[in-house]
Amino acid sequence: PGVPLSEVLPEPDLNLFESSSITRPDGRRLLILLASNYAYKNMLYNYVCQLKMINISKYLVVALDPQINDHARSQGHPVLFLGPEYDAAFEMRQNETGVESAMVTFGTKQFTDLSMRKLLSTYVVLRHGYDVLFSDVDIAIRPGLLEALETFSGDIVSQTNQPNPADPVSKELNSGFYLARANRRVLRVIEVMIRYYNMKRAIKKADGLHDQKMWNKIINRNCTENGTEPVTCAPHTSEGELMVNVTILPRDSYRPGSSCLKNNKMVYSGFQVCHMNWVRGYAKKMDYLVRSKSWYLDAGARKCMSNPSDVGTEKTV
């Protein structure tokens, strides 16, 4: 305990980072991180197709299990896999690893360990000077994504996770879609999250303490609303030290799953981003992507279609 996180991590492949990054008009370098396990492989590959449809060709897959690491590489995708060599970040004992299988259940110890690797992937990239657009793959996106996000200030620009669309403003963050700018404040706050998780893990109280809970418990604990959207706030520690500047994106344009519904019916247009995190089950998530004209993957042919499909293709690839 007390050893800086950067000192226990192996060096990543910086050539991979450079070749997968996008240089923005202001000169900053950005990596789009797409996090997926093997069970969601086709949704991952469809997200890549969505990026291509909006003229974005560079991204980096964050492999959450060995199976998707192998499969994505076999399909020619650039991959960052934080395998057992990164276990020191979580103070794991020898022969203990959080990367074992694609088949993990929400809320279990294995799920929690994997979800914390999402945070670690952002940390690993940020510490080498790259901004990060982190995204889960159960998301529909629209043209102008990067240009729209970059109009918002803040160390972290995050989608809301507010479950109640009737609330006009929410300060609850969504750890599945955010832009993080590379600086010491963001690195420090992610390190605090991982160390807090390790502390709870050591006393066997980390089950269920996944990245979503950590995102809000640490970053957002002292964030006050200003009554308008986007919400902008500057959480501080109990000692008054600035943690990070946070901007929470407008819910109408950057919708969490709950806001993809209107009068209990799905809404398929009028957004920049729609994240199906409140939509339960792979089949329902895929149905939304199809109905919102966001499914471009021909899984059988292993290629992207030029027009969205009216029926998703789920053949094994």
XYZ file of C-alpha atoms in Angstrom:
317
model
C 0.000 0.000 0.000
C 1.201 3.518 -0.748
C 3.184 2.545 -3.857
C 2.039 4.693 -6.822
C -0.125 2.713 -9.195
C 2.093 3.643 -12.129
C 5.021 1.820 -10.491
C 3.308 -1.585 -10.402
C 1.996 -1.567 -13.972
C 3.810 -3.047 -16.966
C 4.494 -0.745 -19.886
C 1.865 -1.038 -22.621
C 2.565 -1.125 -26.337
C 2.913 2.592 -27.065
C 3.077 1.929 -30.798
C -0.420 0.457 -30.491
C -1.627 3.608 -28.754
C -0.082 5.873 -31.355
C -1.408 3.946 -34.353
C -4.922 3.763 -32.844
C -5.137 7.417 -31.781
C -6.840 10.376 -33.442
C -5.169 13.794 -33.499
C -7.802 16.443 -32.888
C -7.819 20.014 -34.353
C -6.311 21.413 -31.123
C -3.402 18.950 -31.347
C -4.559 16.707 -28.511
C -4.419 12.952 -29.105
C -7.527 10.881 -28.449
C -8.069 7.143 -28.057
C -11.578 5.730 -28.401
C -11.784 2.732 -26.060
C -14.511 0.157 -26.763
C -14.969 -2.253 -23.856
C -16.446 -5.689 -24.479
C -16.426 -9.303 -23.416
C -16.807 -12.269 -25.773
C -20.558 -12.556 -25.278
C -20.997 -9.078 -26.766
C -18.566 -9.537 -29.647
C -21.060 -8.801 -32.432
C -22.281 -5.690 -30.645
C -18.645 -4.611 -30.394
C -18.072 -5.171 -34.102
C -21.309 -3.335 -34.888
C -20.021 -0.349 -32.885
C -16.926 -0.371 -35.079
C -19.260 -0.301 -38.086
C -21.127 2.639 -36.588
C -17.824 4.494 -36.203
C -16.994 3.831 -39.838
C -20.388 5.184 -40.883
C -19.503 8.506 -39.221
C -16.003 8.537 -40.741
C -14.065 7.392 -37.674
C -11.623 4.613 -38.498
C -9.444 4.547 -35.395
C -10.334 2.945 -32.055
C -8.949 0.462 -29.535
C -10.827 -2.573 -28.230
C -10.572 -3.093 -24.453
C -10.812 -6.876 -24.121
C -12.504 -7.880 -20.870
C -11.746 -11.574 -21.163
C -9.234 -13.811 -22.961
C -11.802 -15.017 -25.488
C -12.599 -11.582 -26.908
C -8.900 -10.741 -26.833
C -8.175 -13.688 -29.129
C -11.248 -13.261 -31.324
C -10.894 -9.510 -31.885
C -7.217 -9.927 -32.796
C -8.126 -12.698 -35.234
C -10.540 -10.267 -36.932
C -7.810 -7.625 -37.282
C -8.941 -5.233 -34.551
C -6.424 -3.364 -32.371
C -6.741 -4.691 -28.811
C -5.701 -3.633 -25.320
C -5.947 -6.622 -22.964
C -5.175 -6.028 -19.302
C -4.432 -9.639 -18.513
C -2.903 -11.269 -15.419
C 0.265 -9.189 -15.747
C -1.839 -6.228 -14.555
C -3.103 -8.008 -11.442
C -0.591 -6.134 -9.277
C -2.764 -3.037 -9.714
C -5.450 -4.833 -7.720
C -3.027 -6.261 -5.135
C -4.023 -9.792 -6.094
C -2.223 -12.776 -4.657
C -0.250 -15.225 -6.754
C -2.509 -17.565 -8.774
C -5.482 -15.242 -8.228
C -6.791 -13.354 -11.234
C -9.870 -11.375 -12.200
C -9.550 -12.367 -15.865
C -10.730 -15.931 -16.126
C -13.823 -16.347 -18.272
C -16.288 -14.565 -20.517
C -19.159 -16.053 -18.539
C -19.487 -13.882 -15.428
C -22.630 -12.766 -13.620
C -23.482 -9.146 -12.768
C -22.627 -8.269 -9.172
C -20.308 -11.215 -8.527
C -16.688 -10.917 -7.499
C -15.571 -11.868 -11.014
C -17.819 -9.239 -12.598
C -16.553 -6.593 -10.195
C -12.920 -7.442 -10.896
C -13.524 -7.207 -14.647
C -15.429 -3.939 -14.389
C -12.568 -2.333 -12.469
C -10.312 -3.186 -15.395
C -12.396 -0.718 -17.415
C -11.182 2.022 -15.096
C -7.641 0.695 -15.232
C -7.678 0.736 -19.047
C -8.547 4.441 -18.972
C -5.764 5.059 -16.448
C -3.183 3.158 -18.528
C -3.988 5.261 -21.606
C -4.306 8.627 -19.840
C -0.925 8.337 -18.130
C 0.734 8.311 -21.540
C -0.850 11.609 -22.510
C -3.837 10.471 -24.568
C -7.361 11.720 -23.935
C -9.899 8.890 -23.691
C -13.397 8.503 -25.064
C -14.525 5.410 -23.193
C -17.606 3.558 -24.392
C -19.537 0.416 -23.688
C -20.799 -1.191 -26.897
C -24.575 -1.270 -26.290
C -24.790 2.246 -27.696
C -26.246 3.944 -30.780
C -24.213 6.915 -32.047
C -24.786 9.627 -34.629
C -22.557 11.759 -36.934
C -20.595 14.609 -35.402
C -19.912 12.672 -32.200
C -16.383 13.905 -31.478
C -17.050 17.476 -32.567
C -20.129 17.637 -30.316
C -18.351 16.184 -27.269
C -15.425 18.565 -27.611
C -17.695 21.594 -27.186
C -18.028 20.637 -23.500
C -15.388 21.691 -20.988
C -14.223 19.677 -18.014
C -11.640 17.104 -17.004
C -14.377 14.491 -17.337
C -17.398 14.849 -19.632
C -19.852 12.104 -18.721
C -23.225 10.794 -19.705
C -25.822 10.881 -16.939
C -27.108 7.664 -15.414
C -30.313 9.132 -14.019
C -33.000 6.413 -14.060
C -35.937 8.815 -13.840
C -36.489 10.847 -17.024
C -38.945 13.087 -15.137
C -36.091 14.644 -13.151
C -34.902 17.756 -15.029
C -31.267 17.492 -13.928
C -29.136 14.654 -12.622
C -25.674 14.630 -11.127
C -25.342 10.828 -11.287
C -22.583 9.813 -13.679
C -22.527 6.909 -16.127
C -19.235 5.022 -16.195
C -20.083 3.457 -19.572
C -19.712 6.571 -21.729
C -17.402 9.479 -20.962
C -14.622 11.678 -22.285
C -11.620 11.943 -19.939
C -8.897 14.490 -20.625
C -5.332 13.525 -19.800
C -4.134 15.416 -16.739
C -2.923 14.763 -13.223
C -6.326 15.360 -11.606
C -8.034 12.602 -13.585
C -5.161 10.172 -13.073
C -5.209 10.836 -9.356
C -8.938 10.315 -8.966
C -8.857 6.981 -10.850
C -5.991 5.848 -8.658
C -8.076 6.766 -5.593
C -10.927 4.619 -6.945
C -8.699 1.606 -7.502
C -7.061 1.931 -4.095
C -10.464 2.225 -2.400
C -11.585 -0.899 -4.245
C -8.430 -2.739 -3.130
C -9.101 -1.739 0.474
C -12.640 -3.126 0.311
C -11.434 -6.210 -1.518
C -8.865 -6.937 1.196
C -11.616 -7.122 3.824
C -13.923 -9.064 1.480
C -16.431 -6.237 1.074
C -15.865 -5.459 -2.604
C -18.593 -7.679 -4.090
C -20.962 -5.435 -6.039
C -18.560 -2.481 -5.838
C -18.261 -2.273 -9.616
C -16.986 0.634 -11.724
C -20.388 2.362 -11.884
C -20.604 2.617 -8.089
C -16.972 3.694 -7.807
C -17.449 6.348 -10.492
C -20.136 8.033 -8.410
C -18.826 7.301 -4.921
C -15.436 8.901 -5.532
C -15.830 11.433 -8.360
C -19.300 12.628 -7.638
C -19.594 12.618 -3.864
C -19.407 16.390 -3.427
C -20.812 17.522 -6.753
C -23.654 20.024 -6.454
C -26.160 20.759 -9.194
C -26.545 24.188 -10.751
C -30.091 23.672 -12.037
C -29.289 23.611 -15.756
C -27.956 21.166 -18.296
C -25.190 20.415 -18.932
C -24.350 20.166 -15.243
C -20.864 21.497 -14.452
C -19.297 20.994 -11.044
C -15.942 20.707 -9.306
C -15.941 18.006 -6.600
C -13.470 18.487 -3.758
C -11.980 16.154 -1.166
C -12.886 16.519 2.504
C -9.692 18.577 2.836
C -10.888 20.986 0.166
C -8.526 19.815 -2.571
C -9.948 19.955 -6.103
C -10.595 16.467 -7.442
C -11.762 17.019 -11.016
C -13.920 19.360 -13.060
C -16.960 17.377 -14.219
C -19.506 18.129 -16.933
C -22.596 15.936 -17.149
C -23.974 15.804 -20.664
C -27.552 16.866 -21.499
C -29.820 13.867 -21.170
C -31.983 14.641 -24.215
C -29.008 14.353 -26.565
C -26.872 11.837 -24.644
C -29.507 9.434 -23.394
C -29.071 6.681 -20.831
C -31.306 3.665 -21.375
C -34.115 5.077 -19.272
C -34.313 8.113 -21.557
C -34.555 5.953 -24.666
C -38.137 5.469 -23.467
C -40.998 7.943 -23.769
C -44.438 7.027 -22.426
C -43.045 3.504 -21.991
C -42.201 3.295 -25.699
C -38.761 3.273 -27.244
C -37.587 6.461 -28.956
C -35.382 5.787 -31.968
C -34.240 9.225 -33.141
C -33.340 12.743 -32.037
C -30.191 11.906 -30.074
C -26.415 12.085 -30.386
C -25.875 9.020 -28.207
C -28.309 6.490 -26.765
C -26.930 3.991 -24.277
C -29.011 0.875 -23.594
C -27.624 0.404 -20.094
C -31.154 0.347 -18.625
C -32.380 -2.072 -21.320
C -32.133 -5.613 -19.954
C -30.879 -8.466 -22.100
C -28.760 -8.707 -25.228
C -31.732 -9.386 -27.523
C -33.582 -6.232 -26.437
C -30.456 -4.114 -26.786
C -29.893 -5.443 -30.276
C -33.535 -4.866 -31.187
C -33.124 -1.212 -30.210
C -30.017 -0.864 -32.365
C -31.884 -2.351 -35.326
C -34.988 -0.185 -34.847
C -32.899 2.969 -34.408
C -31.138 2.246 -37.729
C -27.861 1.620 -35.929
C -27.100 -2.001 -36.859
C -24.560 -2.148 -39.690
C -22.848 -5.482 -39.057
C -23.272 -8.414 -41.400
C -21.883 -10.945 -38.953
C -22.062 -13.854 -41.382
C -20.019 -12.046 -44.014
C -17.762 -10.437 -41.357
C -18.195 -6.959 -42.802
C -20.009 -3.667 -42.344
C -23.001 -2.908 -44.531
C -23.352 0.472 -46.242
C -26.935 0.807 -44.995
C -28.438 -0.184 -41.639
C -30.114 -3.573 -41.427
C -33.814 -4.042 -40.696
C -32.959 -7.324 -38.993
C -29.764 -7.845 -37.042
C -27.525 -10.671 -38.187
C -26.366 -12.933 -35.395
C -24.542 -15.721 -37.197
C -21.342 -16.814 -35.478
C -18.237 -15.104 -36.828
